[in-house]
CSV table of C-alpha atoms and ligand atoms in Angstrom, one decimal:
chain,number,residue,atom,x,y,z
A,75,UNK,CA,-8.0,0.5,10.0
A,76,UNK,CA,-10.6,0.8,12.7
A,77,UNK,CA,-14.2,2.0,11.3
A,78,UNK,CA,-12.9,1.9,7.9
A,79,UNK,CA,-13.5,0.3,4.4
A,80,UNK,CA,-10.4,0.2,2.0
A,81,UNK,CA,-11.4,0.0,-1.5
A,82,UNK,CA,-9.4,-0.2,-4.5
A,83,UNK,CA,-10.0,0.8,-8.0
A,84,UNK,CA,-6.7,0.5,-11.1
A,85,UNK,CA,-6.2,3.6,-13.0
A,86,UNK,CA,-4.7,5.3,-16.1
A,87,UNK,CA,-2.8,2.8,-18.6
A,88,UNK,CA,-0.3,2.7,-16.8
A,89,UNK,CA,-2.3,0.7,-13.9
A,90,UNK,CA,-2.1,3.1,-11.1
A,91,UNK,CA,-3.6,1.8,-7.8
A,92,UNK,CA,-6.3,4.8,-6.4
A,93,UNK,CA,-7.4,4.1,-3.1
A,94,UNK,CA,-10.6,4.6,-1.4
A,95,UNK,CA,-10.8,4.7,2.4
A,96,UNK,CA,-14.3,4.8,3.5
A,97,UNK,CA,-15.5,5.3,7.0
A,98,UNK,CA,-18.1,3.2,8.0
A,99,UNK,CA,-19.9,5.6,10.4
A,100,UNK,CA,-20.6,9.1,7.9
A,101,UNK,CA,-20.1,7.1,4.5
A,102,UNK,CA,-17.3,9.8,3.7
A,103,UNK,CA,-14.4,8.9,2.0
A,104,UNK,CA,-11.0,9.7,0.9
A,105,UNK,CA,-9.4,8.9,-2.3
A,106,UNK,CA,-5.4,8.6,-2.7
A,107,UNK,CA,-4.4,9.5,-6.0
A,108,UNK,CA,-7.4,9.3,-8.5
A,109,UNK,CA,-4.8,9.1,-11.7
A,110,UNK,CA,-7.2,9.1,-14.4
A,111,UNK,CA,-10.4,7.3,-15.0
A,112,UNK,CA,-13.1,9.5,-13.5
A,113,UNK,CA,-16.3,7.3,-14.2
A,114,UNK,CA,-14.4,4.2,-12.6
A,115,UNK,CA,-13.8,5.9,-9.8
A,116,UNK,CA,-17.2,7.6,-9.5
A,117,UNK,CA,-18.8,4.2,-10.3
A,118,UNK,CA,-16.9,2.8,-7.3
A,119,UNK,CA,-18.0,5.5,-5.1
A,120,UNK,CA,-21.9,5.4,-5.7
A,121,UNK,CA,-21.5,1.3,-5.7
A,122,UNK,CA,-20.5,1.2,-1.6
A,123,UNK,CA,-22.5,4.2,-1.1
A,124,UNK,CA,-19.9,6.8,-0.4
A,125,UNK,CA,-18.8,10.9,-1.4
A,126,UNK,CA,-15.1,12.0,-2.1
A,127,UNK,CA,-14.6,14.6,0.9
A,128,UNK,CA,-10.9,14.1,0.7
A,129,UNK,CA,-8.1,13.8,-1.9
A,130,UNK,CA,-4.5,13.0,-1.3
A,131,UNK,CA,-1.9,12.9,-3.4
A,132,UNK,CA,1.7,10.8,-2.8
A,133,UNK,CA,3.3,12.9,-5.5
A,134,UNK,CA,2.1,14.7,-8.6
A,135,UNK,CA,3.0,12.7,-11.5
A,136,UNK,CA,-0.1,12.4,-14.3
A,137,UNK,CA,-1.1,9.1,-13.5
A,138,UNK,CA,-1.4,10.1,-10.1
A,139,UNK,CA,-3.4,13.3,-10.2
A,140,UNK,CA,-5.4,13.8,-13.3
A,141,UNK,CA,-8.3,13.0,-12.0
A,142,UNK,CA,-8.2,15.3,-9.5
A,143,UNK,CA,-10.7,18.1,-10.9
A,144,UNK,CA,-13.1,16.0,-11.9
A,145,UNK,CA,-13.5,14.3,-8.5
A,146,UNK,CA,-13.5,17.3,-6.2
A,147,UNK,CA,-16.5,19.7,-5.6
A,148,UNK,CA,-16.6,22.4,-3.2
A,149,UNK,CA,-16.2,20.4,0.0
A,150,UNK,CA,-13.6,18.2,-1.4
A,151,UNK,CA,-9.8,19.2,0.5
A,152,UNK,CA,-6.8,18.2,-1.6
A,153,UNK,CA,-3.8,17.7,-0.1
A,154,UNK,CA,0.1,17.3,-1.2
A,155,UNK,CA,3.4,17.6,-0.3
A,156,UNK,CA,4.7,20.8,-0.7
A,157,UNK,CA,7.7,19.8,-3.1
A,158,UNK,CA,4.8,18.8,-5.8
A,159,UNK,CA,2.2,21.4,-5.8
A,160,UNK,CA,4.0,22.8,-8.5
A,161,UNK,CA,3.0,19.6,-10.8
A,162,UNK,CA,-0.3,20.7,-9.9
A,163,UNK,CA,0.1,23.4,-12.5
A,164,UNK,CA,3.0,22.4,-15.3
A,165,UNK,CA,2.7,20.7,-17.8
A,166,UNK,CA,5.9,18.4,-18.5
A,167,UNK,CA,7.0,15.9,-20.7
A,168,UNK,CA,4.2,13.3,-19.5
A,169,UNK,CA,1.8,15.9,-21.4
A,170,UNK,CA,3.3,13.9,-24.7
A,171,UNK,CA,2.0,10.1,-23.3
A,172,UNK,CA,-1.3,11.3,-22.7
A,173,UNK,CA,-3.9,12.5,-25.3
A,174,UNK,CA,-5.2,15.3,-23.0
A,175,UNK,CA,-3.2,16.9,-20.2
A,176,UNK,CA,-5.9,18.6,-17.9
A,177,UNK,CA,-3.3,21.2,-16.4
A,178,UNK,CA,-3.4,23.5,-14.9
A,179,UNK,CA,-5.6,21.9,-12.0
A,180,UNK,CA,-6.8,24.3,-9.3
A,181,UNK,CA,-4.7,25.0,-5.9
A,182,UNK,CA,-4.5,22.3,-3.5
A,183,UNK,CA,-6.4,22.8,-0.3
A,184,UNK,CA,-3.7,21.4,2.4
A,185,UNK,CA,-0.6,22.0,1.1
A,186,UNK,CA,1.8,19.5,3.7
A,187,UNK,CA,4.8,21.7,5.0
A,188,UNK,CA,6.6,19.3,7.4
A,189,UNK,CA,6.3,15.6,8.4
A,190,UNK,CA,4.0,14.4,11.3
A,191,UNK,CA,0.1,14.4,12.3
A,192,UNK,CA,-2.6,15.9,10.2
A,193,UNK,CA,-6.2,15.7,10.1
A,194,UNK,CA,-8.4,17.0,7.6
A,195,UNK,CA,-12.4,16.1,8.1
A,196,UNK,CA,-12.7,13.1,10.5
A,197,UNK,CA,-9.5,11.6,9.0
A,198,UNK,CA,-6.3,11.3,10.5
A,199,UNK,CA,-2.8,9.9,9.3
A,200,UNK,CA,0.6,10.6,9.6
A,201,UNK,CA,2.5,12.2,6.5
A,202,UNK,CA,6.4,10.8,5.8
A,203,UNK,CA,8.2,12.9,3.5
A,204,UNK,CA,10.0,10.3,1.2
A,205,UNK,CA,11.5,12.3,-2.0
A,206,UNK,CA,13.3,10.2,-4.7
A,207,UNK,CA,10.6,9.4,-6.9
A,208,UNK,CA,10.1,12.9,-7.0
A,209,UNK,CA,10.8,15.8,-4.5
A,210,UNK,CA,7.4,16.2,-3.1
A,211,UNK,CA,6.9,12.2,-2.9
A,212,UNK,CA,5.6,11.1,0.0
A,213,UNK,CA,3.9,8.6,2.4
A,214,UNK,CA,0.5,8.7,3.8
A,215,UNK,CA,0.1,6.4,7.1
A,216,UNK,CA,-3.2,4.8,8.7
A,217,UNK,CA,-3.0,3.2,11.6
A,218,UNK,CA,-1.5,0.2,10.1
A,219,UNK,CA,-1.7,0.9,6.7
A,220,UNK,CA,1.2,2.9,4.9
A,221,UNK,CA,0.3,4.2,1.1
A,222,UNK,CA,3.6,4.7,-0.2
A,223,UNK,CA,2.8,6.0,-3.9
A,224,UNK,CA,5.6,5.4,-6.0
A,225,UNK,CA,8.4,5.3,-3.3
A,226,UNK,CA,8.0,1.6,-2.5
A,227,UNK,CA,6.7,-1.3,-4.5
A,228,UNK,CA,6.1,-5.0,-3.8
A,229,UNK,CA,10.0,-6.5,-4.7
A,230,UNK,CA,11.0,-2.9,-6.6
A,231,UNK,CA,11.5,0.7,-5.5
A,232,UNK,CA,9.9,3.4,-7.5
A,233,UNK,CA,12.3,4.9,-10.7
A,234,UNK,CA,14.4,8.3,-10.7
A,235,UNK,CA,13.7,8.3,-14.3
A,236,UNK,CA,11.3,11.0,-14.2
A,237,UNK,CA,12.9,13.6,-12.5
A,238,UNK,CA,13.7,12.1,-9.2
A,239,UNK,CA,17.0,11.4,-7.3
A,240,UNK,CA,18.4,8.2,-6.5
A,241,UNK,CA,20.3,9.6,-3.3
A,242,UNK,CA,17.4,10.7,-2.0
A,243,UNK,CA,15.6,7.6,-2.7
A,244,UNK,CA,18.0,5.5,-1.0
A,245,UNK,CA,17.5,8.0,1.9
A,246,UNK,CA,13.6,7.7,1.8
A,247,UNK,CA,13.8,3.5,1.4
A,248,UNK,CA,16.3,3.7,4.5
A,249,UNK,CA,13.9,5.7,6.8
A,250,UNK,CA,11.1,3.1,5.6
A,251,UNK,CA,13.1,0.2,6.1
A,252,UNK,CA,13.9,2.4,10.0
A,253,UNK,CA,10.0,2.9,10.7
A,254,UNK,CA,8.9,1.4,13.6
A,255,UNK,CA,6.5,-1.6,13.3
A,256,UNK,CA,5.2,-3.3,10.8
A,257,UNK,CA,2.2,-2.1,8.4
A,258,UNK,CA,0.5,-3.0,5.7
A,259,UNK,CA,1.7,-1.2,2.6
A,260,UNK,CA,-0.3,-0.4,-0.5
A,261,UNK,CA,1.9,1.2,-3.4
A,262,UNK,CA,1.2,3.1,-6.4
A,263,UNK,CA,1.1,0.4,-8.7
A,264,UNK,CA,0.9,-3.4,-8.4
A,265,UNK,CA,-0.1,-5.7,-5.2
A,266,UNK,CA,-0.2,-4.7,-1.9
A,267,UNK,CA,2.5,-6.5,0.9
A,268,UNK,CA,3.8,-5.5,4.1
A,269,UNK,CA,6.8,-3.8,5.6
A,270,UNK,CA,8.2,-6.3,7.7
A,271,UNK,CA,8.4,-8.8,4.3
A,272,UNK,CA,9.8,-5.4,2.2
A,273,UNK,CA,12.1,-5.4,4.8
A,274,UNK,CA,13.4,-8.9,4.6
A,275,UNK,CA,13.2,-10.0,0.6
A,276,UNK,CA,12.8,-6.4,-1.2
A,277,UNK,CA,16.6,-5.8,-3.0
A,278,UNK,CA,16.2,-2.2,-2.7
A,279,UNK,CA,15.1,-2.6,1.5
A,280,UNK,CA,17.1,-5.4,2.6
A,281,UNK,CA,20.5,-3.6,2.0
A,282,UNK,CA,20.2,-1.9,5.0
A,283,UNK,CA,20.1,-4.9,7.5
A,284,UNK,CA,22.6,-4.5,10.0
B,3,LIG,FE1,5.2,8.3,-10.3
């Protein structure tokens, strides 16, 4: 990513990767899915010198998003797919893993309607709706960097466990496999890789070689 610093800091107990993307220029940043953890976080983000203008979400399971409140201030935007705002608000059966469930958290600020270009601040990426995980689920792309939450991990896909959809799953994982080029791709938990080796040793990818 031209003019920006990618940071990242593990989350929740459940090891959730939150990303920071700083730009070199302004010092402003953008988090992906601060999942718990505040002071780490915060810590980070005073270490390289840098304020949250920007949140974004891949989908809005706790680990994910609970952070979210305590990270934003007036100028922060949130952003999420439009399938998830509502886990912005309910509480669900995660509230029983975690000793405090901080919902409801307030609105969202971009609510994402469609797939394709946004830009919020002085960042810009391109949103892929992948639902499976969950229905809101989705994939936030940088130049040549794809964050692709819980959707696609190094050598695993993410689980339908937790009220997702295996169909659509294999339907998301197929348009992945289908997106031209190849990127870098940070996931929602675990080490980072790249599409083009998802594409040839991943179980869950490589089933739709021709
Ligand atoms: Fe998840």
């Amino acid at each position: 990513m031209v003019g920006i610093e990618l940071y990242r800091v593990t989350v929740s107990q459940l090891a959730t990767n939150c990303y920071i993307l700083k730009q070199k220029r302004t010092r402003n940043a953008l988090v992906i899915d601060p999942g718990a953890d505040y002071g780490k976080i915060k810590e980070k983000l005073d270490s390289i010198n840098a304020a949250c203008k920007v949140i974004l979400l891949t989908h809005g399971h706790f680990d994910h998003i609970f952070a979210v409140d305590d990270l934003r201030n007036k100028l922060t935007r949130v952003g999420i797919y439009k399938d998830d705002e509502h886990m912005l608000y309910e509480k669900d059966v995660f509230s029983t893993m975690v000793p405090y469930d901080p919902r409801p958290l307030y609105p969202a600020d971009v609510v994402f309607d469609h797939e394709g270009r946004y830009k919020i601040d002085e960042f810009e990426f391109n949103v892929i709706h992948t639902p499976g995980h969950t229905r809101g689920s989705c994939v936030y792309v940088f130049e040549d960097c794809m964050f692709t939450g819980d959707t696609l991990f190094r050598g695993a896909a993410g689980t339908v466990l937790f009220g997702g959809d295996e169909d659509e799953l294999n339907e998301s994982l197929r348009r992945l496999y289908n997106y031209p080029g190849d990127y870098a791709v940070f996931p929602g938990h675990d080490a980072p890789t790249t599409l083009s080796d998802e594409r040839e040793s991943n179980p869950y990818m490589r089933r739709f070689k021709r």
